[in-house]
Amino acid sequence: MVSRVIPVESFDLVIFGATGDLARRKILPGLFRRFCAGQMPAEAQIVGAARSEMDDTGFRDLVREAIEEFGGGTPREPGQVDAFLERVAYEAVDAKGDSGWEALRGRLRDENVRAFYFSVGPGLFGDLAERLRKFGLASPESRIVVEKPFGHDLESARALNRELAQYFDETQIYRIDHYLGKETVQNLMAVRFGNVLFEPLWNAQFVDHIQITVAETVGVGGRGGYYDESGAMRDMVQNHLMQLLCLIAMEPPARFEPDAVRDEKLKVIRALDPVEPHHIVRGQYDADDKQPGYRAHVENPRSRTESFVALRAAISNWRWAGTPFYLRTGKMLRGRTSEIVVTFKDAPHSIFGAEAGRHRNVLVIRLQPNEGMTLDVTIKEPGPGGMRLLDVPLDMTFADALGPDGAEMPDAYERLIMDVIRGNQTLFMRGDEVEAAWAWTDPIIDGWERRGEVPKPYDPGSSGPEDALMLMHRDGRRWRDIKA
């Protein structure tokens, strides 16, 4: 299967924070892969910008090392790394001062689309936006890309949106969430709205419940200082899991266009009920014989920050009233997995009798690892001796179903950066969407802080606190196992 490469306009992409970890691990190697795929026009260029004093040659050496370490394999043709590096330049700039900006402007071509990637902390977003305008680097057609966190709560998110709006229109602001760039996440919309088989069943009449799980096997690592100020609720639920919830629950948009899609996502967030205290579980991983626990990792022996959250959410609209959505995310769990599980209701009447057992159709959408989907269907167990039923999966693992090209799907950052160049905001969050997500999240956080709750301890390599299992057991349901 040969994928169709959609060309883009010639562009200048300026990466602020170009010497940082995100640029090295994701942005620069992703751009190289798009170059190899033929998606970088002849006049396109990439300009790195940061505080470090460095010339073009030094930055190109850094980019070469990033490609070798994180590029996902050797170039397809000899000389491609060198050809890519010819498109790369560097300017040292002061985000809070005036030095370097005139030189940076001199690097840019008037005829190119201009995109500015803010791969820096949110505290610098306003300074960068102001100087892009002050020194004439930004045009009405320019775009800025901002990384999460989009605020720490509703108040700070509103302040950040107001600050950016002073210099850029909402149509120019691309709030990036890499989860939305994953192939399987976009396939949620294709499965729902491109198949008559699913959409008529996608409602409370036929769906028993939906689970969304994002599990990690690692701890907080070198992010301890940031993470202890945010926790799993702010770091994962308010953005990543919220976006997955919106895509799985939203109404069909009139057209597959940016604002039409984002309007429907916003309606889902605004229809979310407040979460009752007994419908949420917070956890914090303990130490084991191999490594210290969360509090040692963040160097805060009294920390009450959660490294795990499980909650039951409800959407009060005609489509989903009565169908619970269970969200779960955590660190130091048994396996690394991101998946959505749609469990359909039992058939209204079984003609096979009680001995046939209880069988349900379950759609599992795997975001990582092994991107793909499986649908459990009920069949007769082969052999004589009566009607014995069992559930078997119809498996569409992308690497198997789509052949070699399916196994080489673009990284999320590759896709999203190319969408920025094309001016397509479908997979990016709008300002009112971010604020609505915080408006739902803040009362949850305020509630457990007011109650003085301490996260429940759980063993590394487990599926989380026992209370999270009970959250579903009380409803007569169970979590899908996290596989090692």
Short mmCIF file of C-alpha atoms in Angstrom, two decimals:
data_model
loop_
_atom_site.label_atom_id
_atom_site.label_comp_id
_atom_site.label_asym_id
_atom_site.label_seq_id
_atom_site.Cartn_x
_atom_site.Cartn_y
_atom_site.Cartn_z
CA MET A 1 0.00 0.00 0.00
CA VAL A 2 1.50 3.33 -1.05
CA SER A 3 0.50 6.39 0.96
CA ARG A 4 -0.37 9.60 -0.86
CA VAL A 5 1.86 12.52 0.08
CA ILE A 6 0.00 15.85 0.08
CA PRO A 7 2.32 18.72 -0.86
CA VAL A 8 2.62 21.86 1.26
CA GLU A 9 3.47 25.45 0.44
CA SER A 10 7.03 26.67 0.83
CA PHE A 11 7.54 27.75 4.42
CA ASP A 12 9.85 29.23 7.03
CA LEU A 13 9.52 27.39 10.34
CA VAL A 14 11.18 29.09 13.31
CA ILE A 15 11.60 26.86 16.37
CA PHE A 16 12.05 28.79 19.61
CA GLY A 17 13.74 26.54 22.16
CA ALA A 18 15.44 24.67 19.32
CA THR A 19 18.21 23.32 21.57
CA GLY A 20 15.73 21.85 24.05
CA ASP A 21 14.64 18.26 24.65
CA LEU A 22 11.35 18.40 22.72
CA ALA A 23 13.00 19.84 19.63
CA ARG A 24 15.74 17.22 19.69
CA ARG A 25 13.49 14.23 20.36
CA LYS A 26 10.42 15.05 18.29
CA ILE A 27 10.35 18.22 16.22
CA LEU A 28 13.64 18.06 14.34
CA PRO A 29 13.63 14.28 13.63
CA GLY A 30 9.98 14.59 12.55
CA LEU A 31 10.81 17.35 10.11
CA PHE A 32 13.62 15.22 8.69
CA ARG A 33 11.21 12.35 8.07
CA ARG A 34 8.83 14.73 6.28
CA PHE A 35 11.79 15.90 4.18
CA CYS A 36 12.52 12.29 3.23
CA ALA A 37 8.84 11.86 2.32
CA GLY A 38 9.07 14.75 -0.15
CA GLN A 39 7.02 17.23 1.89
CA MET A 40 9.59 20.00 2.13
CA PRO A 41 9.55 22.32 -0.91
CA ALA A 42 12.81 23.59 -2.34
CA GLU A 43 12.53 27.05 -0.76
CA ALA A 44 11.45 25.83 2.69
CA GLN A 45 13.79 26.38 5.62
CA ILE A 46 13.98 25.66 9.35
CA VAL A 47 15.48 28.27 11.65
CA GLY A 48 16.41 27.32 15.18
CA ALA A 49 16.28 30.06 17.82
CA ALA A 50 17.37 29.95 21.47
CA ARG A 51 19.49 31.81 24.00
CA SER A 52 22.63 29.77 23.31
CA GLU A 53 25.30 31.41 21.20
CA MET A 54 25.80 29.14 18.22
CA ASP A 55 26.42 29.41 14.50
CA ASP A 56 24.71 27.50 11.69
CA THR A 57 27.39 24.80 11.70
CA GLY A 58 27.04 24.15 15.42
CA PHE A 59 23.28 23.88 15.20
CA ARG A 60 23.50 21.57 12.20
CA ASP A 61 25.74 19.28 14.23
CA LEU A 62 23.09 19.26 16.96
CA VAL A 63 20.37 18.45 14.41
CA ARG A 64 22.50 15.65 12.91
CA GLU A 65 22.94 14.08 16.35
CA ALA A 66 19.19 14.36 17.01
CA ILE A 67 18.39 12.59 13.73
CA GLU A 68 20.87 9.81 14.45
CA GLU A 69 19.53 9.28 17.98
CA PHE A 70 15.79 9.83 17.47
CA GLY A 71 15.25 9.67 13.72
CA GLY A 72 13.90 6.15 13.71
CA GLY A 73 16.38 4.52 11.35
CA THR A 74 18.83 5.38 8.63
CA PRO A 75 17.97 7.73 5.75
CA ARG A 76 16.20 6.17 2.79
CA GLU A 77 18.80 7.47 0.37
CA PRO A 78 22.46 8.40 0.78
CA GLY A 79 23.07 12.06 1.41
CA GLN A 80 19.59 12.89 2.67
CA VAL A 81 20.82 14.09 6.06
CA ASP A 82 23.25 16.51 4.43
CA ALA A 83 20.56 17.72 2.02
CA PHE A 84 18.19 18.32 4.93
CA LEU A 85 20.83 20.19 6.94
CA GLU A 86 21.26 22.64 4.07
CA ARG A 87 17.74 23.85 4.91
CA VAL A 88 18.64 24.45 8.57
CA ALA A 89 19.94 27.71 10.12
CA TYR A 90 20.25 29.23 13.59
CA GLU A 91 19.95 32.58 15.33
CA ALA A 92 20.53 33.37 19.00
CA VAL A 93 17.68 35.52 20.34
CA ASP A 94 16.70 36.95 23.69
CA ALA A 95 13.04 36.12 24.36
CA LYS A 96 12.76 38.92 26.93
CA GLY A 97 15.05 41.43 25.24
CA ASP A 98 15.77 42.90 21.83
CA SER A 99 18.94 41.12 20.77
CA GLY A 100 18.88 38.78 17.80
CA TRP A 101 15.44 39.69 16.46
CA GLU A 102 16.58 41.84 13.55
CA ALA A 103 18.98 39.11 12.43
CA LEU A 104 16.20 36.53 12.71
CA ARG A 105 13.91 38.66 10.57
CA GLY A 106 16.65 38.84 7.94
CA ARG A 107 16.58 35.03 7.67
CA LEU A 108 12.93 34.89 6.61
CA ARG A 109 11.57 35.07 3.07
CA ASP A 110 8.59 37.27 2.33
CA GLU A 111 7.06 34.76 -0.08
CA ASN A 112 7.08 31.86 2.39
CA VAL A 113 4.42 30.81 4.88
CA ARG A 114 5.75 31.71 8.33
CA ALA A 115 5.22 29.46 11.34
CA PHE A 116 6.70 30.01 14.79
CA TYR A 117 6.92 27.03 17.14
CA PHE A 118 7.06 28.01 20.85
CA SER A 119 8.91 24.97 22.21
CA VAL A 120 9.45 26.84 25.49
CA GLY A 121 7.72 27.25 28.84
CA PRO A 122 4.38 29.12 28.83
CA GLY A 123 5.98 31.94 30.78
CA LEU A 124 7.70 33.01 27.55
CA PHE A 125 4.68 32.78 25.22
CA GLY A 126 3.66 36.41 25.68
CA ASP A 127 7.22 37.73 25.35
CA LEU A 128 7.76 35.85 22.10
CA ALA A 129 4.40 36.90 20.66
CA GLU A 130 5.07 40.54 21.51
CA ARG A 131 8.49 40.55 19.86
CA LEU A 132 7.28 38.79 16.73
CA ARG A 133 4.96 41.76 16.22
CA LYS A 134 7.36 44.41 17.45
CA PHE A 135 10.13 43.43 15.03
CA GLY A 136 7.86 42.74 12.08
CA LEU A 137 8.42 38.98 11.84
CA ALA A 138 4.72 38.11 11.95
CA SER A 139 2.29 38.80 9.15
CA PRO A 140 -1.53 38.38 9.15
CA GLU A 141 -0.98 34.92 7.63
CA SER A 142 1.65 33.81 10.17
CA ARG A 143 0.96 31.01 12.66
CA ILE A 144 2.24 30.31 16.16
CA VAL A 145 2.36 26.87 17.77
CA VAL A 146 2.18 26.67 21.56
CA GLU A 147 2.86 23.60 23.69
CA LYS A 148 1.00 22.57 26.83
CA PRO A 149 0.52 23.32 29.64
CA PHE A 150 -2.11 25.84 28.58
CA GLY A 151 -2.36 27.31 32.03
CA HIS A 152 -2.44 25.78 35.50
CA ASP A 153 -6.14 26.44 36.09
CA LEU A 154 -9.02 28.34 34.51
CA GLU A 155 -7.79 31.76 35.62
CA SER A 156 -4.27 31.28 34.24
CA ALA A 157 -5.62 29.76 31.00
CA ARG A 158 -7.80 32.80 30.46
CA ALA A 159 -4.85 35.09 31.16
CA LEU A 160 -2.69 33.19 28.66
CA ASN A 161 -5.40 33.34 26.00
CA ARG A 162 -5.82 37.07 26.55
CA GLU A 163 -2.07 37.62 26.29
CA LEU A 164 -1.75 35.76 22.99
CA ALA A 165 -4.87 37.47 21.63
CA GLN A 166 -3.15 40.83 21.96
CA TYR A 167 -0.81 39.89 19.14
CA PHE A 168 -2.44 37.05 17.17
CA ASP A 169 -5.93 36.16 16.03
CA GLU A 170 -7.44 32.89 17.22
CA THR A 171 -7.16 31.54 13.65
CA GLN A 172 -3.38 31.97 13.92
CA ILE A 173 -2.92 30.16 17.26
CA TYR A 174 -2.26 26.40 17.17
CA ARG A 175 -2.41 24.80 20.65
CA ILE A 176 -0.75 21.47 20.08
CA ASP A 177 -1.70 18.22 21.81
CA HIS A 178 0.32 15.42 20.24
CA TYR A 179 -2.36 12.84 21.11
CA LEU A 180 -4.59 14.37 18.44
CA GLY A 181 -1.92 13.69 15.81
CA LYS A 182 -1.88 9.94 16.40
CA GLU A 183 -3.18 7.92 13.47
CA THR A 184 -5.59 5.89 15.59
CA VAL A 185 -7.07 8.98 17.24
CA GLN A 186 -8.00 10.36 13.85
CA ASN A 187 -9.38 6.96 12.92
CA LEU A 188 -11.92 7.44 15.70
CA MET A 189 -13.71 9.88 13.41
CA ALA A 190 -13.27 7.64 10.36
CA VAL A 191 -14.68 4.62 12.20
CA ARG A 192 -17.61 6.55 13.63
CA PHE A 193 -18.61 8.77 10.74
CA GLY A 194 -17.42 6.68 7.79
CA ASN A 195 -19.11 3.38 8.68
CA VAL A 196 -22.85 2.96 8.85
CA LEU A 197 -22.18 -0.13 10.97
CA PHE A 198 -21.15 1.91 14.04
CA GLU A 199 -22.81 5.32 14.11
CA PRO A 200 -26.41 4.04 14.65
CA LEU A 201 -25.14 2.10 17.71
CA TRP A 202 -23.00 4.93 19.12
CA ASN A 203 -25.32 6.04 21.93
CA ALA A 204 -26.66 5.20 25.36
CA GLN A 205 -29.24 2.78 23.95
CA PHE A 206 -26.55 0.35 22.79
CA VAL A 207 -23.32 1.29 24.64
CA ASP A 208 -22.99 0.03 28.21
CA HIS A 209 -19.89 2.04 29.10
CA ILE A 210 -16.64 3.44 27.70
CA GLN A 211 -13.16 3.20 29.22
CA ILE A 212 -10.24 5.47 28.37
CA THR A 213 -6.84 4.38 29.72
CA VAL A 214 -3.43 6.01 29.35
CA ALA A 215 -0.92 3.98 31.39
CA GLU A 216 2.82 4.52 31.71
CA THR A 217 5.49 2.22 33.12
CA VAL A 218 7.89 5.05 33.97
CA GLY A 219 7.90 7.40 36.95
CA VAL A 220 8.16 11.16 36.91
CA GLY A 221 11.86 10.99 35.96
CA GLY A 222 13.49 14.38 35.50
CA ARG A 223 10.13 16.17 35.52
CA GLY A 224 9.71 15.90 39.29
CA GLY A 225 9.65 19.64 39.97
CA TYR A 226 7.03 20.35 37.30
CA TYR A 227 5.00 17.23 37.97
CA ASP A 228 4.66 17.78 41.70
CA GLU A 229 3.03 21.15 40.92
CA SER A 230 0.62 19.65 38.40
CA GLY A 231 -0.13 15.97 39.03
CA ALA A 232 -1.90 13.50 36.80
CA MET A 233 -5.14 15.49 36.71
CA ARG A 234 -3.57 18.60 35.25
CA ASP A 235 -0.84 16.84 33.27
CA MET A 236 -3.00 14.20 31.56
CA VAL A 237 -6.73 14.28 32.28
CA GLN A 238 -7.40 17.96 31.54
CA ASN A 239 -5.87 17.70 28.07
CA HIS A 240 -4.99 14.27 26.63
CA LEU A 241 -7.84 12.23 28.11
CA MET A 242 -10.28 15.09 27.67
CA GLN A 243 -9.50 15.21 23.95
CA LEU A 244 -10.03 11.47 23.59
CA LEU A 245 -13.32 11.76 25.46
CA CYS A 246 -14.46 14.54 23.13
CA LEU A 247 -13.66 12.60 19.96
CA ILE A 248 -15.36 9.43 21.17
CA ALA A 249 -18.49 11.25 22.39
CA MET A 250 -19.04 14.20 20.04
CA GLU A 251 -21.89 14.57 17.58
CA PRO A 252 -21.18 14.30 13.85
CA PRO A 253 -20.04 17.72 12.58
CA ALA A 254 -21.79 19.09 9.51
CA ARG A 255 -18.46 19.06 7.67
CA PHE A 256 -14.93 17.89 8.39
CA GLU A 257 -13.70 21.43 8.94
CA PRO A 258 -11.73 22.89 11.85
CA ASP A 259 -14.41 24.95 13.58
CA ALA A 260 -17.18 22.45 12.85
CA VAL A 261 -15.20 19.68 14.58
CA ARG A 262 -14.11 21.89 17.47
CA ASP A 263 -17.64 23.20 18.01
CA GLU A 264 -18.83 19.63 18.61
CA LYS A 265 -15.94 18.87 20.96
CA LEU A 266 -16.76 21.98 22.99
CA LYS A 267 -20.38 20.84 23.36
CA VAL A 268 -19.17 17.58 24.93
CA ILE A 269 -17.05 19.38 27.53
CA ARG A 270 -19.89 21.73 28.43
CA ALA A 271 -22.26 18.76 28.83
CA LEU A 272 -20.00 17.01 31.38
CA ASP A 273 -21.54 16.70 34.84
CA PRO A 274 -19.52 17.65 37.93
CA VAL A 275 -17.68 14.61 39.30
CA GLU A 276 -18.85 13.42 42.72
CA PRO A 277 -16.09 12.75 45.32
CA HIS A 278 -16.93 9.02 45.47
CA HIS A 279 -16.49 8.78 41.69
CA ILE A 280 -12.80 9.70 41.69
CA VAL A 281 -9.69 7.91 42.98
CA ARG A 282 -6.23 9.43 43.32
CA GLY A 283 -3.09 7.38 43.80
CA GLN A 284 0.63 7.79 44.37
CA TYR A 285 3.16 5.07 43.60
CA ASP A 286 5.14 3.57 46.46
CA ALA A 287 8.74 2.40 46.56
CA ASP A 288 9.74 -1.16 45.79
CA ASP A 289 12.99 -3.13 46.02
CA LYS A 290 14.21 -1.65 42.71
CA GLN A 291 13.58 2.06 43.04
CA PRO A 292 12.26 4.76 45.37
CA GLY A 293 8.66 5.93 45.42
CA TYR A 294 7.02 9.08 44.08
CA ARG A 295 7.86 11.30 47.07
CA ALA A 296 11.54 10.43 46.81
CA HIS A 297 11.50 11.07 43.06
CA VAL A 298 10.07 14.57 43.52
CA GLU A 299 12.11 15.17 46.70
CA ASN A 300 9.02 16.11 48.67
CA PRO A 301 8.37 13.72 51.60
CA ARG A 302 4.95 15.28 52.32
CA SER A 303 3.69 15.48 48.74
CA ARG A 304 -0.04 14.97 48.21
CA THR A 305 0.24 15.15 44.42
CA GLU A 306 -1.33 12.27 42.53
CA SER A 307 0.57 10.12 40.03
CA PHE A 308 -2.64 8.20 39.24
CA VAL A 309 -6.25 9.23 38.64
CA ALA A 310 -9.33 7.16 37.90
CA LEU A 311 -12.76 8.72 37.65
CA ARG A 312 -16.27 8.19 36.41
CA ALA A 313 -17.62 10.92 34.15
CA ALA A 314 -21.14 11.47 32.84
CA ILE A 315 -22.32 13.45 29.83
CA SER A 316 -25.76 14.98 30.15
CA ASN A 317 -27.08 15.03 26.61
CA TRP A 318 -29.52 12.96 24.58
CA ARG A 319 -26.86 10.71 23.09
CA TRP A 320 -25.04 9.70 26.27
CA ALA A 321 -27.35 10.20 29.26
CA GLY A 322 -26.94 7.13 31.49
CA THR A 323 -23.72 5.83 29.91
CA PRO A 324 -20.69 6.17 32.20
CA PHE A 325 -17.24 7.10 30.91
CA TYR A 326 -14.38 5.73 33.01
CA LEU A 327 -11.06 7.57 32.68
CA ARG A 328 -7.79 6.24 34.07
CA THR A 329 -4.16 7.36 33.84
CA GLY A 330 -1.07 6.81 35.92
CA LYS A 331 2.66 6.32 36.14
CA MET A 332 4.64 3.24 37.19
CA LEU A 333 1.86 0.91 36.11
CA ARG A 334 2.07 -2.65 34.82
CA GLY A 335 2.27 -1.77 31.14
CA ARG A 336 2.52 1.10 28.70
CA THR A 337 -0.74 1.44 26.87
CA SER A 338 -3.20 4.01 25.59
CA GLU A 339 -6.56 2.67 24.54
CA ILE A 340 -10.28 3.31 24.34
CA VAL A 341 -12.67 0.46 25.09
CA VAL A 342 -16.28 0.72 23.93
CA THR A 343 -18.37 -2.02 25.59
CA PHE A 344 -21.76 -2.58 23.99
CA LYS A 345 -24.78 -3.83 25.90
CA ASP A 346 -25.95 -7.42 26.00
CA ALA A 347 -28.37 -8.62 23.38
CA PRO A 348 -31.90 -7.93 24.66
CA HIS A 349 -32.66 -11.65 24.72
CA SER A 350 -30.43 -14.71 24.44
CA ILE A 351 -31.94 -17.63 22.54
CA PHE A 352 -29.10 -19.92 23.67
CA GLY A 353 -29.96 -20.17 27.36
CA ALA A 354 -28.00 -19.38 30.51
CA GLU A 355 -25.41 -22.08 29.81
CA ALA A 356 -24.17 -20.09 26.79
CA GLY A 357 -22.82 -17.45 29.17
CA ARG A 358 -22.75 -13.69 28.92
CA HIS A 359 -21.25 -12.24 25.77
CA ARG A 360 -20.76 -8.68 24.65
CA ASN A 361 -19.33 -6.92 21.64
CA VAL A 362 -16.31 -4.85 22.65
CA LEU A 363 -14.48 -2.40 20.39
CA VAL A 364 -10.89 -1.74 21.52
CA ILE A 365 -9.08 1.18 19.91
CA ARG A 366 -5.33 0.98 20.63
CA LEU A 367 -3.40 4.24 20.42
CA GLN A 368 -0.12 2.71 21.61
CA PRO A 369 1.61 0.36 21.35
CA ASN A 370 0.68 -1.62 18.21
CA GLU A 371 -1.78 0.96 16.89
CA GLY A 372 -4.98 -0.59 15.64
CA MET A 373 -8.45 -1.80 16.56
CA THR A 374 -10.11 -5.04 17.57
CA LEU A 375 -13.81 -5.87 17.70
CA ASP A 376 -14.86 -8.80 19.87
CA VAL A 377 -17.70 -10.74 18.24
CA THR A 378 -19.54 -13.79 19.53
CA ILE A 379 -19.31 -17.03 17.55
CA LYS A 380 -19.97 -20.71 18.09
CA GLU A 381 -17.10 -22.66 19.52
CA PRO A 382 -16.05 -25.25 16.92
CA GLY A 383 -16.90 -28.87 17.55
CA PRO A 384 -19.87 -31.08 18.40
CA GLY A 385 -21.78 -31.14 21.63
CA GLY A 386 -24.25 -28.30 21.44
CA MET A 387 -24.15 -24.54 21.09
CA ARG A 388 -21.17 -23.23 23.02
CA LEU A 389 -20.36 -19.57 22.49
CA LEU A 390 -17.09 -17.68 22.74
CA ASP A 391 -15.81 -14.21 21.89
CA VAL A 392 -13.11 -13.79 19.26
CA PRO A 393 -11.46 -10.56 18.08
CA LEU A 394 -11.61 -9.20 14.57
CA ASP A 395 -8.14 -7.66 14.55
CA MET A 396 -6.98 -4.70 12.51
CA THR A 397 -3.45 -4.02 13.67
CA PHE A 398 -2.26 -1.30 11.33
CA ALA A 399 1.16 -2.84 10.78
CA ASP A 400 -0.49 -6.09 9.62
CA ALA A 401 -3.53 -4.72 7.80
CA LEU A 402 -1.84 -1.93 5.87
CA GLY A 403 1.43 -3.62 4.97
CA PRO A 404 4.93 -2.12 5.25
CA ASP A 405 3.71 1.45 4.72
CA GLY A 406 1.20 1.04 7.52
CA ALA A 407 4.02 0.15 9.88
CA GLU A 408 5.77 3.43 9.05
CA MET A 409 3.01 5.83 10.00
CA PRO A 410 4.10 9.41 10.62
CA ASP A 411 4.77 10.45 14.18
CA ALA A 412 2.09 12.69 15.66
CA TYR A 413 4.38 15.73 15.61
CA GLU A 414 5.13 15.24 11.91
CA ARG A 415 1.47 15.32 11.01
CA LEU A 416 0.63 18.25 13.25
CA ILE A 417 3.50 20.43 12.05
CA MET A 418 2.47 19.83 8.45
CA ASP A 419 -1.10 20.79 9.38
CA VAL A 420 0.25 24.06 10.79
CA ILE A 421 1.95 24.80 7.47
CA ARG A 422 -1.28 24.01 5.61
CA GLY A 423 -3.28 26.24 7.95
CA ASN A 424 -5.51 23.36 9.11
CA GLN A 425 -6.59 23.77 12.77
CA THR A 426 -8.82 20.68 12.99
CA LEU A 427 -6.45 18.79 15.30
CA PHE A 428 -5.60 21.78 17.50
CA MET A 429 -7.47 23.09 20.53
CA ARG A 430 -9.34 26.37 20.42
CA GLY A 431 -9.11 28.87 23.28
CA ASP A 432 -12.69 28.40 24.47
CA GLU A 433 -12.20 24.63 24.42
CA VAL A 434 -9.17 24.89 26.73
CA GLU A 435 -11.06 27.16 29.12
CA ALA A 436 -14.08 24.84 29.19
CA ALA A 437 -11.82 21.89 30.08
CA TRP A 438 -10.32 23.84 32.99
CA ALA A 439 -13.81 24.94 34.13
CA TRP A 440 -14.69 21.23 34.53
CA THR A 441 -11.33 20.23 36.05
CA ASP A 442 -10.84 23.00 38.62
CA PRO A 443 -13.75 22.04 40.93
CA ILE A 444 -12.44 18.45 41.08
CA ILE A 445 -8.98 19.63 42.17
CA ASP A 446 -10.39 22.26 44.53
CA GLY A 447 -12.61 19.62 46.12
CA TRP A 448 -9.90 17.18 47.11
CA GLU A 449 -7.63 20.02 48.27
CA ARG A 450 -10.43 21.37 50.42
CA ARG A 451 -11.08 17.91 51.87
CA GLY A 452 -7.36 17.40 52.53
CA GLU A 453 -7.33 14.07 50.73
CA VAL A 454 -4.13 12.04 50.55
CA PRO A 455 -3.58 9.90 47.42
CA LYS A 456 -3.92 6.15 47.90
CA PRO A 457 -0.58 4.28 47.70
CA TYR A 458 -0.10 1.64 45.02
CA ASP A 459 2.68 -0.77 44.11
CA PRO A 460 4.86 -0.06 41.08
CA GLY A 461 4.03 -2.50 38.30
CA SER A 462 0.41 -2.83 39.41
CA SER A 463 -2.76 -1.51 37.78
CA GLY A 464 -3.13 1.25 40.39
CA PRO A 465 -4.82 1.52 43.80
CA GLU A 466 -7.39 -1.06 44.87
CA ASP A 467 -9.92 1.75 45.20
CA ALA A 468 -9.76 2.25 41.43
CA LEU A 469 -10.87 -1.35 40.91
CA MET A 470 -13.73 -0.81 43.34
CA LEU A 471 -14.80 2.30 41.42
CA MET A 472 -16.01 0.00 38.64
CA HIS A 473 -16.86 -3.04 40.76
CA ARG A 474 -19.52 -1.00 42.54
CA ASP A 475 -21.17 -0.53 39.14
CA GLY A 476 -20.91 -4.24 38.28
CA ARG A 477 -18.13 -3.60 35.75
CA ARG A 478 -14.37 -4.10 35.59
CA TRP A 479 -11.41 -2.40 33.98
CA ARG A 480 -9.79 -3.99 30.98
CA ASP A 481 -6.49 -5.44 32.15
CA ILE A 482 -3.31 -3.42 31.64
CA LYS A 483 -0.94 -5.88 29.99
CA ALA A 484 2.76 -5.90 30.76
#
